[in-house]
Amino acid sequence: MINSGTMKRSAKRALAIIAIAVFAVTGCKKGSNGNFDRSNGAGGPFTGADSVITGNISVSRTLTPGKVYKLNGIIFVTGGAKLTIKPGTLLTTGTLVGYRASPTSSIQSVAGVLVVTKGSSIDAVGTASRPITFTSPKAAGSRQAGDFGGIIVLGKSPINQAPRAFEGLPLYNSDGDPLGVDINYGGTESADNSGRIQYVRIDYPGFLLTPDVGISGLTLAGVGSGTTIDHIEVTYSRLDGFSFFGGTVNASYLISLANADDDFDFTYGYKGTIQYAICLKDPSSIHSLNSSGGPDSNGIESDTEGNDQNTNPDRTHPVCSNFTLLGYAASPINGSPLRLAAGARWRRNTDLSMTNSIIAGYSTGVEFFTGTATSATSGGFTGNAVHAYNIVFSPANSISLSGSTNTTSTEANPSLFVGIGLGSLSPFYSTVNSSSFTFNNLRPKVATTTLGAITSASLPQWNSGWVSFVPQTRVDSGL
């Protein structure tokens, strides 16, 4: 189900998937490219009673802690139903189920995918002390990116395309019978309400729907501003962390940790406000490649459309503030590739507003191209601190950047520039410091600063116990 609007995006991801497969068969150990496990818990796999969920949820249902919910195949919340998930609930991947893209196409096996369709809703509201967790069911030491599927919410808010089916989701069962679900998204209801997702962790997502198409940790497609999205962490995704396909939903307190592709991906005319967001790249993880085999893993990637046409007047325009996007602590040595592209990549006629943010540790700090360099709102990127090992802004005069209030650096040691990390703590995440990494690593050295995701105003929200820098073997769900 690949169309011209997503062909290049799919090609990029296909190469990333090939890279993952290569690492997986080489028998890499914990902490290497092939294994994304970062557990500090004991034992595993999960213990306690299991409850298998299969088929469609067409009548409102509530999930409570005290058992492990296994998602067999693709679970569609449909027919106006509401799925309620209580604090501390644990959900994992269940049994693979066969589907077909058409009645006669080959069978594809899928598991661990949750899809909330248009007109239905999700009420997944954890708490700071008892977040809801979606994760791999495997034992510590054997979990991989892509073990869990991912969460997709389809809404009625505007996109800059005609309402369309979500790419890759099958429409038929293994016998070739229709599933009877509507997987279209987009519409005219800017304030559409798909529910609430708060205090939720999504570990090891990125299940492949087809060889070329996979699922991000959290995908919001045509989701409206009536929906509440905050306090969400995505770790070790095989693809993107967060994807916004059009819509008008706002979000805050998002953390994207050690994901393989882009951490925040915008397209199809997304217009919303996101404040307080963190991206931490892990040097020991693999990262996506472009069609030429070069690095293509970005902190932010924004398109107006998923192709090279730059004439759509309904441009993607995220409003981003207080982002902290961190790549690697040091530039590569001995000619080894950096394996990261840009901290923020704005392309294909996208518009943008970005302020009070920190970008550091990427080959290129901020990249504007394919129409964006000249058409984006002048001064849309201001008041930020940007470091890069090679090029800070590309091109240098993009959207009248000269004379703006951005500060820039090409320091060999970016920690000296970004001004975060208490004492001598490095703000950059790595396998070496993963077990000891805390928000002290990201706290500003000057308490009064308003740059980045960690400020005096935001720290209590981040530091209240819901974030884990080391994905857990299991989460206390009352068992």
mmCIF file with all atom_site columns, N, CA and C in Angstrom, residues 337-402:
data_model
loop_
_atom_site.group_PDB
_atom_site.id
_atom_site.type_symbol
_atom_site.label_atom_id
_atom_site.label_alt_id
_atom_site.label_comp_id
_atom_site.label_asym_id
_atom_site.label_entity_id
_atom_site.label_seq_id
_atom_site.pdbx_PDB_ins_code
_atom_site.Cartn_x
_atom_site.Cartn_y
_atom_site.Cartn_z
_atom_site.occupancy
_atom_site.B_iso_or_equiv
_atom_site.pdbx_formal_charge
_atom_site.auth_seq_id
_atom_site.auth_comp_id
_atom_site.auth_asym_id
_atom_site.auth_atom_id
_atom_site.pdbx_PDB_model_num
ATOM 1   N N  . PRO A 1 337 ? 31.704 6.870  10.571 1.00 0.00 ? 337 PRO A N  1
ATOM 2   C CA . PRO A 1 337 ? 30.572 7.742  10.258 1.00 0.00 ? 337 PRO A CA 1
ATOM 3   C C  . PRO A 1 337 ? 29.847 8.190  11.521 1.00 0.00 ? 337 PRO A C  1
ATOM 4   N N  . LEU A 1 338 ? 29.280 9.388  11.464 1.00 0.00 ? 338 LEU A N  1
ATOM 5   C CA . LEU A 1 338 ? 28.543 9.911  12.602 1.00 0.00 ? 338 LEU A CA 1
ATOM 6   C C  . LEU A 1 338 ? 27.226 9.169  12.803 1.00 0.00 ? 338 LEU A C  1
ATOM 7   N N  . ARG A 1 339 ? 26.599 8.731  11.744 1.00 0.00 ? 339 ARG A N  1
ATOM 8   C CA . ARG A 1 339 ? 25.336 7.980  11.756 1.00 0.00 ? 339 ARG A CA 1
ATOM 9   C C  . ARG A 1 339 ? 24.141 8.798  12.213 1.00 0.00 ? 339 ARG A C  1
ATOM 10  N N  . LEU A 1 340 ? 24.305 10.107 12.295 1.00 0.00 ? 340 LEU A N  1
ATOM 11  C CA . LEU A 1 340 ? 23.194 11.009 12.542 1.00 0.00 ? 340 LEU A CA 1
ATOM 12  C C  . LEU A 1 340 ? 23.197 12.083 11.465 1.00 0.00 ? 340 LEU A C  1
ATOM 13  N N  . ALA A 1 341 ? 22.012 12.579 11.116 1.00 0.00 ? 341 ALA A N  1
ATOM 14  C CA . ALA A 1 341 ? 21.906 13.613 10.102 1.00 0.00 ? 341 ALA A CA 1
ATOM 15  C C  . ALA A 1 341 ? 21.769 14.978 10.759 1.00 0.00 ? 341 ALA A C  1
ATOM 16  N N  . ALA A 1 342 ? 20.548 15.495 10.875 1.00 0.00 ? 342 ALA A N  1
ATOM 17  C CA . ALA A 1 342 ? 20.343 16.853 11.384 1.00 0.00 ? 342 ALA A CA 1
ATOM 18  C C  . ALA A 1 342 ? 19.573 16.836 12.697 1.00 0.00 ? 342 ALA A C  1
ATOM 19  N N  . GLY A 1 343 ? 19.868 17.815 13.536 1.00 0.00 ? 343 GLY A N  1
ATOM 20  C CA . GLY A 1 343 ? 19.074 17.975 14.743 1.00 0.00 ? 343 GLY A CA 1
ATOM 21  C C  . GLY A 1 343 ? 17.632 18.299 14.409 1.00 0.00 ? 343 GLY A C  1
ATOM 22  N N  . ALA A 1 344 ? 17.439 19.182 13.416 1.00 0.00 ? 344 ALA A N  1
ATOM 23  C CA . ALA A 1 344 ? 16.102 19.511 12.925 1.00 0.00 ? 344 ALA A CA 1
ATOM 24  C C  . ALA A 1 344 ? 16.187 19.658 11.413 1.00 0.00 ? 344 ALA A C  1
ATOM 25  N N  . ARG A 1 345 ? 15.393 18.891 10.699 1.00 0.00 ? 345 ARG A N  1
ATOM 26  C CA . ARG A 1 345 ? 15.396 18.923 9.226  1.00 0.00 ? 345 ARG A CA 1
ATOM 27  C C  . ARG A 1 345 ? 14.023 19.394 8.753  1.00 0.00 ? 345 ARG A C  1
ATOM 28  N N  . TRP A 1 346 ? 14.007 20.571 8.143  1.00 0.00 ? 346 TRP A N  1
ATOM 29  C CA . TRP A 1 346 ? 12.770 21.167 7.635  1.00 0.00 ? 346 TRP A CA 1
ATOM 30  C C  . TRP A 1 346 ? 12.838 21.116 6.118  1.00 0.00 ? 346 TRP A C  1
ATOM 31  N N  . ARG A 1 347 ? 11.920 20.412 5.479  1.00 0.00 ? 347 ARG A N  1
ATOM 32  C CA . ARG A 1 347 ? 12.033 20.215 4.034  1.00 0.00 ? 347 ARG A CA 1
ATOM 33  C C  . ARG A 1 347 ? 10.657 20.212 3.367  1.00 0.00 ? 347 ARG A C  1
ATOM 34  N N  . ARG A 1 348 ? 10.692 20.154 2.018  1.00 0.00 ? 348 ARG A N  1
ATOM 35  C CA . ARG A 1 348 ? 9.481  20.018 1.200  1.00 0.00 ? 348 ARG A CA 1
ATOM 36  C C  . ARG A 1 348 ? 8.432  21.069 1.549  1.00 0.00 ? 348 ARG A C  1
ATOM 37  N N  . ASN A 1 349 ? 8.885  22.337 1.567  1.00 0.00 ? 349 ASN A N  1
ATOM 38  C CA . ASN A 1 349 ? 7.990  23.481 1.711  1.00 0.00 ? 349 ASN A CA 1
ATOM 39  C C  . ASN A 1 349 ? 7.319  23.561 3.069  1.00 0.00 ? 349 ASN A C  1
ATOM 40  N N  . THR A 1 350 ? 7.867  22.898 4.062  1.00 0.00 ? 350 THR A N  1
ATOM 41  C CA . THR A 1 350 ? 7.292  23.013 5.390  1.00 0.00 ? 350 THR A CA 1
ATOM 42  C C  . THR A 1 350 ? 7.494  24.419 5.950  1.00 0.00 ? 350 THR A C  1
ATOM 43  N N  . ASP A 1 351 ? 6.607  24.833 6.824  1.00 0.00 ? 351 ASP A N  1
ATOM 44  C CA . ASP A 1 351 ? 6.789  26.053 7.583  1.00 0.00 ? 351 ASP A CA 1
ATOM 45  C C  . ASP A 1 351 ? 7.145  25.651 9.009  1.00 0.00 ? 351 ASP A C  1
ATOM 46  N N  . LEU A 1 352 ? 7.505  26.609 9.838  1.00 0.00 ? 352 LEU A N  1
ATOM 47  C CA . LEU A 1 352 ? 7.940  26.240 11.171 1.00 0.00 ? 352 LEU A CA 1
ATOM 48  C C  . LEU A 1 352 ? 7.953  27.439 12.093 1.00 0.00 ? 352 LEU A C  1
ATOM 49  N N  . SER A 1 353 ? 7.839  27.138 13.381 1.00 0.00 ? 353 SER A N  1
ATOM 50  C CA . SER A 1 353 ? 8.105  28.102 14.449 1.00 0.00 ? 353 SER A CA 1
ATOM 51  C C  . SER A 1 353 ? 8.825  27.322 15.534 1.00 0.00 ? 353 SER A C  1
ATOM 52  N N  . MET A 1 354 ? 10.048 27.729 15.855 1.00 0.00 ? 354 MET A N  1
ATOM 53  C CA . MET A 1 354 ? 10.814 27.023 16.878 1.00 0.00 ? 354 MET A CA 1
ATOM 54  C C  . MET A 1 354 ? 11.591 28.032 17.701 1.00 0.00 ? 354 MET A C  1
ATOM 55  N N  . THR A 1 355 ? 11.400 27.970 19.023 1.00 0.00 ? 355 THR A N  1
ATOM 56  C CA . THR A 1 355 ? 12.037 28.923 19.925 1.00 0.00 ? 355 THR A CA 1
ATOM 57  C C  . THR A 1 355 ? 12.485 28.220 21.205 1.00 0.00 ? 355 THR A C  1
ATOM 58  N N  . ASN A 1 356 ? 13.388 28.872 21.922 1.00 0.00 ? 356 ASN A N  1
ATOM 59  C CA . ASN A 1 356 ? 13.826 28.444 23.264 1.00 0.00 ? 356 ASN A CA 1
ATOM 60  C C  . ASN A 1 356 ? 14.268 26.986 23.310 1.00 0.00 ? 356 ASN A C  1
ATOM 61  N N  . SER A 1 357 ? 14.966 26.547 22.285 1.00 0.00 ? 357 SER A N  1
ATOM 62  C CA . SER A 1 357 ? 15.330 25.133 22.182 1.00 0.00 ? 357 SER A CA 1
ATOM 63  C C  . SER A 1 357 ? 16.837 24.942 22.068 1.00 0.00 ? 357 SER A C  1
ATOM 64  N N  . ILE A 1 358 ? 17.285 23.731 22.387 1.00 0.00 ? 358 ILE A N  1
ATOM 65  C CA . ILE A 1 358 ? 18.698 23.358 22.340 1.00 0.00 ? 358 ILE A CA 1
ATOM 66  C C  . ILE A 1 358 ? 18.862 22.201 21.362 1.00 0.00 ? 358 ILE A C  1
ATOM 67  N N  . ILE A 1 359 ? 19.800 22.350 20.441 1.00 0.00 ? 359 ILE A N  1
ATOM 68  C CA . ILE A 1 359 ? 20.143 21.285 19.490 1.00 0.00 ? 359 ILE A CA 1
ATOM 69  C C  . ILE A 1 359 ? 21.648 21.106 19.540 1.00 0.00 ? 359 ILE A C  1
ATOM 70  N N  . ALA A 1 360 ? 22.125 19.876 19.729 1.00 0.00 ? 360 ALA A N  1
ATOM 71  C CA . ALA A 1 360 ? 23.573 19.657 19.800 1.00 0.00 ? 360 ALA A CA 1
ATOM 72  C C  . ALA A 1 360 ? 23.905 18.205 19.514 1.00 0.00 ? 360 ALA A C  1
ATOM 73  N N  . GLY A 1 361 ? 25.112 18.005 18.977 1.00 0.00 ? 361 GLY A N  1
ATOM 74  C CA . GLY A 1 361 ? 25.623 16.653 18.808 1.00 0.00 ? 361 GLY A CA 1
ATOM 75  C C  . GLY A 1 361 ? 25.271 15.985 17.498 1.00 0.00 ? 361 GLY A C  1
ATOM 76  N N  . TYR A 1 362 ? 24.861 16.766 16.494 1.00 0.00 ? 362 TYR A N  1
ATOM 77  C CA . TYR A 1 362 ? 24.541 16.235 15.171 1.00 0.00 ? 362 TYR A CA 1
ATOM 78  C C  . TYR A 1 362 ? 25.566 16.734 14.156 1.00 0.00 ? 362 TYR A C  1
ATOM 79  N N  . SER A 1 363 ? 25.634 16.055 13.029 1.00 0.00 ? 363 SER A N  1
ATOM 80  C CA . SER A 1 363 ? 26.516 16.493 11.957 1.00 0.00 ? 363 SER A CA 1
ATOM 81  C C  . SER A 1 363 ? 26.116 17.883 11.469 1.00 0.00 ? 363 SER A C  1
ATOM 82  N N  . THR A 1 364 ? 24.813 18.062 11.204 1.00 0.00 ? 364 THR A N  1
ATOM 83  C CA . THR A 1 364 ? 24.246 19.355 10.846 1.00 0.00 ? 364 THR A CA 1
ATOM 84  C C  . THR A 1 364 ? 23.277 19.765 11.938 1.00 0.00 ? 364 THR A C  1
ATOM 85  N N  . GLY A 1 365 ? 23.331 21.021 12.346 1.00 0.00 ? 365 GLY A N  1
ATOM 86  C CA . GLY A 1 365 ? 22.418 21.468 13.391 1.00 0.00 ? 365 GLY A CA 1
ATOM 87  C C  . GLY A 1 365 ? 20.993 21.566 12.883 1.00 0.00 ? 365 GLY A C  1
ATOM 88  N N  . VAL A 1 366 ? 20.775 22.469 11.910 1.00 0.00 ? 366 VAL A N  1
ATOM 89  C CA . VAL A 1 366 ? 19.448 22.714 11.356 1.00 0.00 ? 366 VAL A CA 1
ATOM 90  C C  . VAL A 1 366 ? 19.563 22.758 9.839  1.00 0.00 ? 366 VAL A C  1
ATOM 91  N N  . GLU A 1 367 ? 18.687 22.038 9.165  1.00 0.00 ? 367 GLU A N  1
ATOM 92  C CA . GLU A 1 367 ? 18.743 21.928 7.707  1.00 0.00 ? 367 GLU A CA 1
ATOM 93  C C  . GLU A 1 367 ? 17.413 22.362 7.107  1.00 0.00 ? 367 GLU A C  1
ATOM 94  N N  . PHE A 1 368 ? 17.487 23.279 6.150  1.00 0.00 ? 368 PHE A N  1
ATOM 95  C CA . PHE A 1 368 ? 16.319 23.744 5.421  1.00 0.00 ? 368 PHE A CA 1
ATOM 96  C C  . PHE A 1 368 ? 16.559 23.447 3.936  1.00 0.00 ? 368 PHE A C  1
ATOM 97  N N  . PHE A 1 369 ? 15.645 22.705 3.306  1.00 0.00 ? 369 PHE A N  1
ATOM 98  C CA . PHE A 1 369 ? 15.857 22.478 1.882  1.00 0.00 ? 369 PHE A CA 1
ATOM 99  C C  . PHE A 1 369 ? 14.564 22.115 1.177  1.00 0.00 ? 369 PHE A C  1
ATOM 100 N N  . THR A 1 370 ? 14.664 21.988 -0.150 1.00 0.00 ? 370 THR A N  1
ATOM 101 C CA . THR A 1 370 ? 13.541 21.696 -1.042 1.00 0.00 ? 370 THR A CA 1
ATOM 102 C C  . THR A 1 370 ? 12.374 22.642 -0.774 1.00 0.00 ? 370 THR A C  1
ATOM 103 N N  . GLY A 1 371 ? 12.609 23.905 -0.993 1.00 0.00 ? 371 GLY A N  1
ATOM 104 C CA . GLY A 1 371 ? 11.552 24.896 -0.882 1.00 0.00 ? 371 GLY A CA 1
ATOM 105 C C  . GLY A 1 371 ? 11.503 25.603 0.447  1.00 0.00 ? 371 GLY A C  1
ATOM 106 N N  . THR A 1 372 ? 11.868 24.928 1.500  1.00 0.00 ? 372 THR A N  1
ATOM 107 C CA . THR A 1 372 ? 11.722 25.520 2.830  1.00 0.00 ? 372 THR A CA 1
ATOM 108 C C  . THR A 1 372 ? 12.686 26.672 3.055  1.00 0.00 ? 372 THR A C  1
ATOM 109 N N  . ALA A 1 373 ? 13.877 26.587 2.495  1.00 0.00 ? 373 ALA A N  1
ATOM 110 C CA . ALA A 1 373 ? 14.902 27.602 2.752  1.00 0.00 ? 373 ALA A CA 1
ATOM 111 C C  . ALA A 1 373 ? 14.444 29.004 2.370  1.00 0.00 ? 373 ALA A C  1
ATOM 112 N N  . THR A 1 374 ? 13.555 29.103 1.373  1.00 0.00 ? 374 THR A N  1
ATOM 113 C CA . THR A 1 374 ? 13.114 30.422 0.914  1.00 0.00 ? 374 THR A CA 1
ATOM 114 C C  . THR A 1 374 ? 11.651 30.717 1.217  1.00 0.00 ? 374 THR A C  1
ATOM 115 N N  . SER A 1 375 ? 10.846 29.677 1.465  1.00 0.00 ? 375 SER A N  1
ATOM 116 C CA . SER A 1 375 ? 9.415  29.904 1.608  1.00 0.00 ? 375 SER A CA 1
ATOM 117 C C  . SER A 1 375 ? 8.920  29.910 3.043  1.00 0.00 ? 375 SER A C  1
ATOM 118 N N  . ALA A 1 376 ? 9.682  29.375 3.979  1.00 0.00 ? 376 ALA A N  1
ATOM 119 C CA . ALA A 1 376 ? 9.223  29.357 5.370  1.00 0.00 ? 376 ALA A CA 1
ATOM 120 C C  . ALA A 1 376 ? 9.154  30.776 5.924  1.00 0.00 ? 376 ALA A C  1
ATOM 121 N N  . THR A 1 377 ? 8.349  30.955 6.941  1.00 0.00 ? 377 THR A N  1
ATOM 122 C CA . THR A 1 377 ? 8.183  32.271 7.547  1.00 0.00 ? 377 THR A CA 1
ATOM 123 C C  . THR A 1 377 ? 9.522  32.807 8.063  1.00 0.00 ? 377 THR A C  1
ATOM 124 N N  . SER A 1 378 ? 9.886  33.987 7.623  1.00 0.00 ? 378 SER A N  1
ATOM 125 C CA . SER A 1 378 ? 11.154 34.575 8.036  1.00 0.00 ? 378 SER A CA 1
ATOM 126 C C  . SER A 1 378 ? 11.191 34.730 9.547  1.00 0.00 ? 378 SER A C  1
ATOM 127 N N  . GLY A 1 379 ? 12.306 34.311 10.134 1.00 0.00 ? 379 GLY A N  1
ATOM 128 C CA . GLY A 1 379 ? 12.442 34.401 11.580 1.00 0.00 ? 379 GLY A CA 1
ATOM 129 C C  . GLY A 1 379 ? 11.692 33.339 12.347 1.00 0.00 ? 379 GLY A C  1
ATOM 130 N N  . GLY A 1 380 ? 11.271 32.308 11.664 1.00 0.00 ? 380 GLY A N  1
ATOM 131 C CA . GLY A 1 380 ? 10.532 31.247 12.337 1.00 0.00 ? 380 GLY A CA 1
ATOM 132 C C  . GLY A 1 380 ? 11.390 30.403 13.254 1.00 0.00 ? 380 GLY A C  1
ATOM 133 N N  . PHE A 1 381 ? 12.701 30.509 13.113 1.00 0.00 ? 381 PHE A N  1
ATOM 134 C CA . PHE A 1 381 ? 13.629 29.757 13.959 1.00 0.00 ? 381 PHE A CA 1
ATOM 135 C C  . PHE A 1 381 ? 14.497 30.772 14.691 1.00 0.00 ? 381 PHE A C  1
ATOM 136 N N  . THR A 1 382 ? 14.119 31.106 15.902 1.00 0.00 ? 382 THR A N  1
ATOM 137 C CA . THR A 1 382 ? 14.829 32.154 16.640 1.00 0.00 ? 382 THR A CA 1
ATOM 138 C C  . THR A 1 382 ? 14.938 31.799 18.115 1.00 0.00 ? 382 THR A C  1
ATOM 139 N N  . GLY A 1 383 ? 15.931 32.395 18.765 1.00 0.00 ? 383 GLY A N  1
ATOM 140 C CA . GLY A 1 383 ? 16.078 32.252 20.204 1.00 0.00 ? 383 GLY A CA 1
ATOM 141 C C  . GLY A 1 383 ? 16.500 30.870 20.645 1.00 0.00 ? 383 GLY A C  1
ATOM 142 N N  . ASN A 1 384 ? 17.265 30.165 19.791 1.00 0.00 ? 384 ASN A N  1
ATOM 143 C CA . ASN A 1 384 ? 17.688 28.800 20.087 1.00 0.00 ? 384 ASN A CA 1
ATOM 144 C C  . ASN A 1 384 ? 19.206 28.708 20.187 1.00 0.00 ? 384 ASN A C  1
ATOM 145 N N  . ALA A 1 385 ? 19.699 27.680 20.863 1.00 0.00 ? 385 ALA A N  1
ATOM 146 C CA . ALA A 1 385 ? 21.130 27.380 20.926 1.00 0.00 ? 385 ALA A CA 1
ATOM 147 C C  . ALA A 1 385 ? 21.391 26.159 20.058 1.00 0.00 ? 385 ALA A C  1
ATOM 148 N N  . VAL A 1 386 ? 22.248 26.311 19.052 1.00 0.00 ? 386 VAL A N  1
ATOM 149 C CA . VAL A 1 386 ? 22.455 25.254 18.065 1.00 0.00 ? 386 VAL A CA 1
ATOM 150 C C  . VAL A 1 386 ? 23.936 24.926 17.943 1.00 0.00 ? 386 VAL A C  1
ATOM 151 N N  . HIS A 1 387 ? 24.259 23.668 18.170 1.00 0.00 ? 387 HIS A N  1
ATOM 152 C CA . HIS A 1 387 ? 25.611 23.153 17.962 1.00 0.00 ? 387 HIS A CA 1
ATOM 153 C C  . HIS A 1 387 ? 25.581 22.131 16.843 1.00 0.00 ? 387 HIS A C  1
ATOM 154 N N  . ALA A 1 388 ? 26.675 22.048 16.096 1.00 0.00 ? 388 ALA A N  1
ATOM 155 C CA . ALA A 1 388 ? 26.854 20.988 15.098 1.00 0.00 ? 388 ALA A CA 1
ATOM 156 C C  . ALA A 1 388 ? 28.337 20.719 14.949 1.00 0.00 ? 388 ALA A C  1
ATOM 157 N N  . TYR A 1 389 ? 28.683 19.474 14.589 1.00 0.00 ? 389 TYR A N  1
ATOM 158 C CA . TYR A 1 389 ? 30.091 19.141 14.381 1.00 0.00 ? 389 TYR A CA 1
ATOM 159 C C  . TYR A 1 389 ? 30.590 19.645 13.037 1.00 0.00 ? 389 TYR A C  1
ATOM 160 N N  . ASN A 1 390 ? 29.694 19.750 12.045 1.00 0.00 ? 390 ASN A N  1
ATOM 161 C CA . ASN A 1 390 ? 30.115 20.150 10.712 1.00 0.00 ? 390 ASN A CA 1
ATOM 162 C C  . ASN A 1 390 ? 29.483 21.464 10.267 1.00 0.00 ? 390 ASN A C  1
ATOM 163 N N  . ILE A 1 391 ? 28.151 21.490 10.111 1.00 0.00 ? 391 ILE A N  1
ATOM 164 C CA . ILE A 1 391 ? 27.454 22.666 9.594  1.00 0.00 ? 391 ILE A CA 1
ATOM 165 C C  . ILE A 1 391 ? 26.346 23.026 10.566 1.00 0.00 ? 391 ILE A C  1
ATOM 166 N N  . VAL A 1 392 ? 26.328 24.255 11.029 1.00 0.00 ? 392 VAL A N  1
ATOM 167 C CA . VAL A 1 392 ? 25.289 24.668 11.983 1.00 0.00 ? 392 VAL A CA 1
ATOM 168 C C  . VAL A 1 392 ? 23.963 24.865 11.270 1.00 0.00 ? 392 VAL A C  1
ATOM 169 N N  . PHE A 1 393 ? 23.938 25.716 10.216 1.00 0.00 ? 393 PHE A N  1
ATOM 170 C CA . PHE A 1 393 ? 22.736 25.942 9.429  1.00 0.00 ? 393 PHE A CA 1
ATOM 171 C C  . PHE A 1 393 ? 23.039 25.624 7.973  1.00 0.00 ? 393 PHE A C  1
ATOM 172 N N  . SER A 1 394 ? 22.154 24.925 7.323  1.00 0.00 ? 394 SER A N  1
ATOM 173 C CA . SER A 1 394 ? 22.315 24.618 5.908  1.00 0.00 ? 394 SER A CA 1
ATOM 174 C C  . SER A 1 394 ? 20.991 24.881 5.174  1.00 0.00 ? 394 SER A C  1
ATOM 175 N N  . PRO A 1 395 ? 20.993 25.822 4.187  1.00 0.00 ? 395 PRO A N  1
ATOM 176 C CA . PRO A 1 395 ? 22.064 26.774 3.878  1.00 0.00 ? 395 PRO A CA 1
ATOM 177 C C  . PRO A 1 395 ? 22.188 27.845 4.962  1.00 0.00 ? 395 PRO A C  1
ATOM 178 N N  . ALA A 1 396 ? 23.316 28.546 4.936  1.00 0.00 ? 396 ALA A N  1
ATOM 179 C CA . ALA A 1 396 ? 23.650 29.453 6.033  1.00 0.00 ? 396 ALA A CA 1
ATOM 180 C C  . ALA A 1 396 ? 22.671 30.614 6.154  1.00 0.00 ? 396 ALA A C  1
ATOM 181 N N  . ASN A 1 397 ? 22.057 31.032 5.051  1.00 0.00 ? 397 ASN A N  1
ATOM 182 C CA . ASN A 1 397 ? 21.179 32.207 5.085  1.00 0.00 ? 397 ASN A CA 1
ATOM 183 C C  . ASN A 1 397 ? 19.706 31.821 5.039  1.00 0.00 ? 397 ASN A C  1
ATOM 184 N N  . SER A 1 398 ? 19.369 30.630 5.454  1.00 0.00 ? 398 SER A N  1
ATOM 185 C CA . SER A 1 398 ? 17.990 30.157 5.378  1.00 0.00 ? 398 SER A CA 1
ATOM 186 C C  . SER A 1 398 ? 17.045 31.044 6.172  1.00 0.00 ? 398 SER A C  1
ATOM 187 N N  . ILE A 1 399 ? 15.869 31.283 5.613  1.00 0.00 ? 399 ILE A N  1
ATOM 188 C CA . ILE A 1 399 ? 14.770 32.055 6.199  1.00 0.00 ? 399 ILE A CA 1
ATOM 189 C C  . ILE A 1 399 ? 15.265 33.229 7.046  1.00 0.00 ? 399 ILE A C  1
ATOM 190 N N  . SER A 1 400 ? 16.199 33.979 6.458  1.00 0.00 ? 400 SER A N  1
ATOM 191 C CA . SER A 1 400 ? 16.713 35.199 7.104  1.00 0.00 ? 400 SER A CA 1
ATOM 192 C C  . SER A 1 400 ? 17.240 34.927 8.502  1.00 0.00 ? 400 SER A C  1
ATOM 193 N N  . LEU A 1 401 ? 18.035 33.868 8.623  1.00 0.00 ? 401 LEU A N  1
ATOM 194 C CA . LEU A 1 401 ? 18.578 33.530 9.935  1.00 0.00 ? 401 LEU A CA 1
ATOM 195 C C  . LEU A 1 401 ? 19.622 34.528 10.400 1.00 0.00 ? 401 LEU A C  1
ATOM 196 N N  . SER A 1 402 ? 20.308 35.184 9.456  1.00 0.00 ? 402 SER A N  1
ATOM 197 C CA . SER A 1 402 ? 21.364 36.110 9.856  1.00 0.00 ? 402 SER A CA 1
ATOM 198 C C  . SER A 1 402 ? 20.771 37.246 10.688 1.00 0.00 ? 402 SER A C  1
#
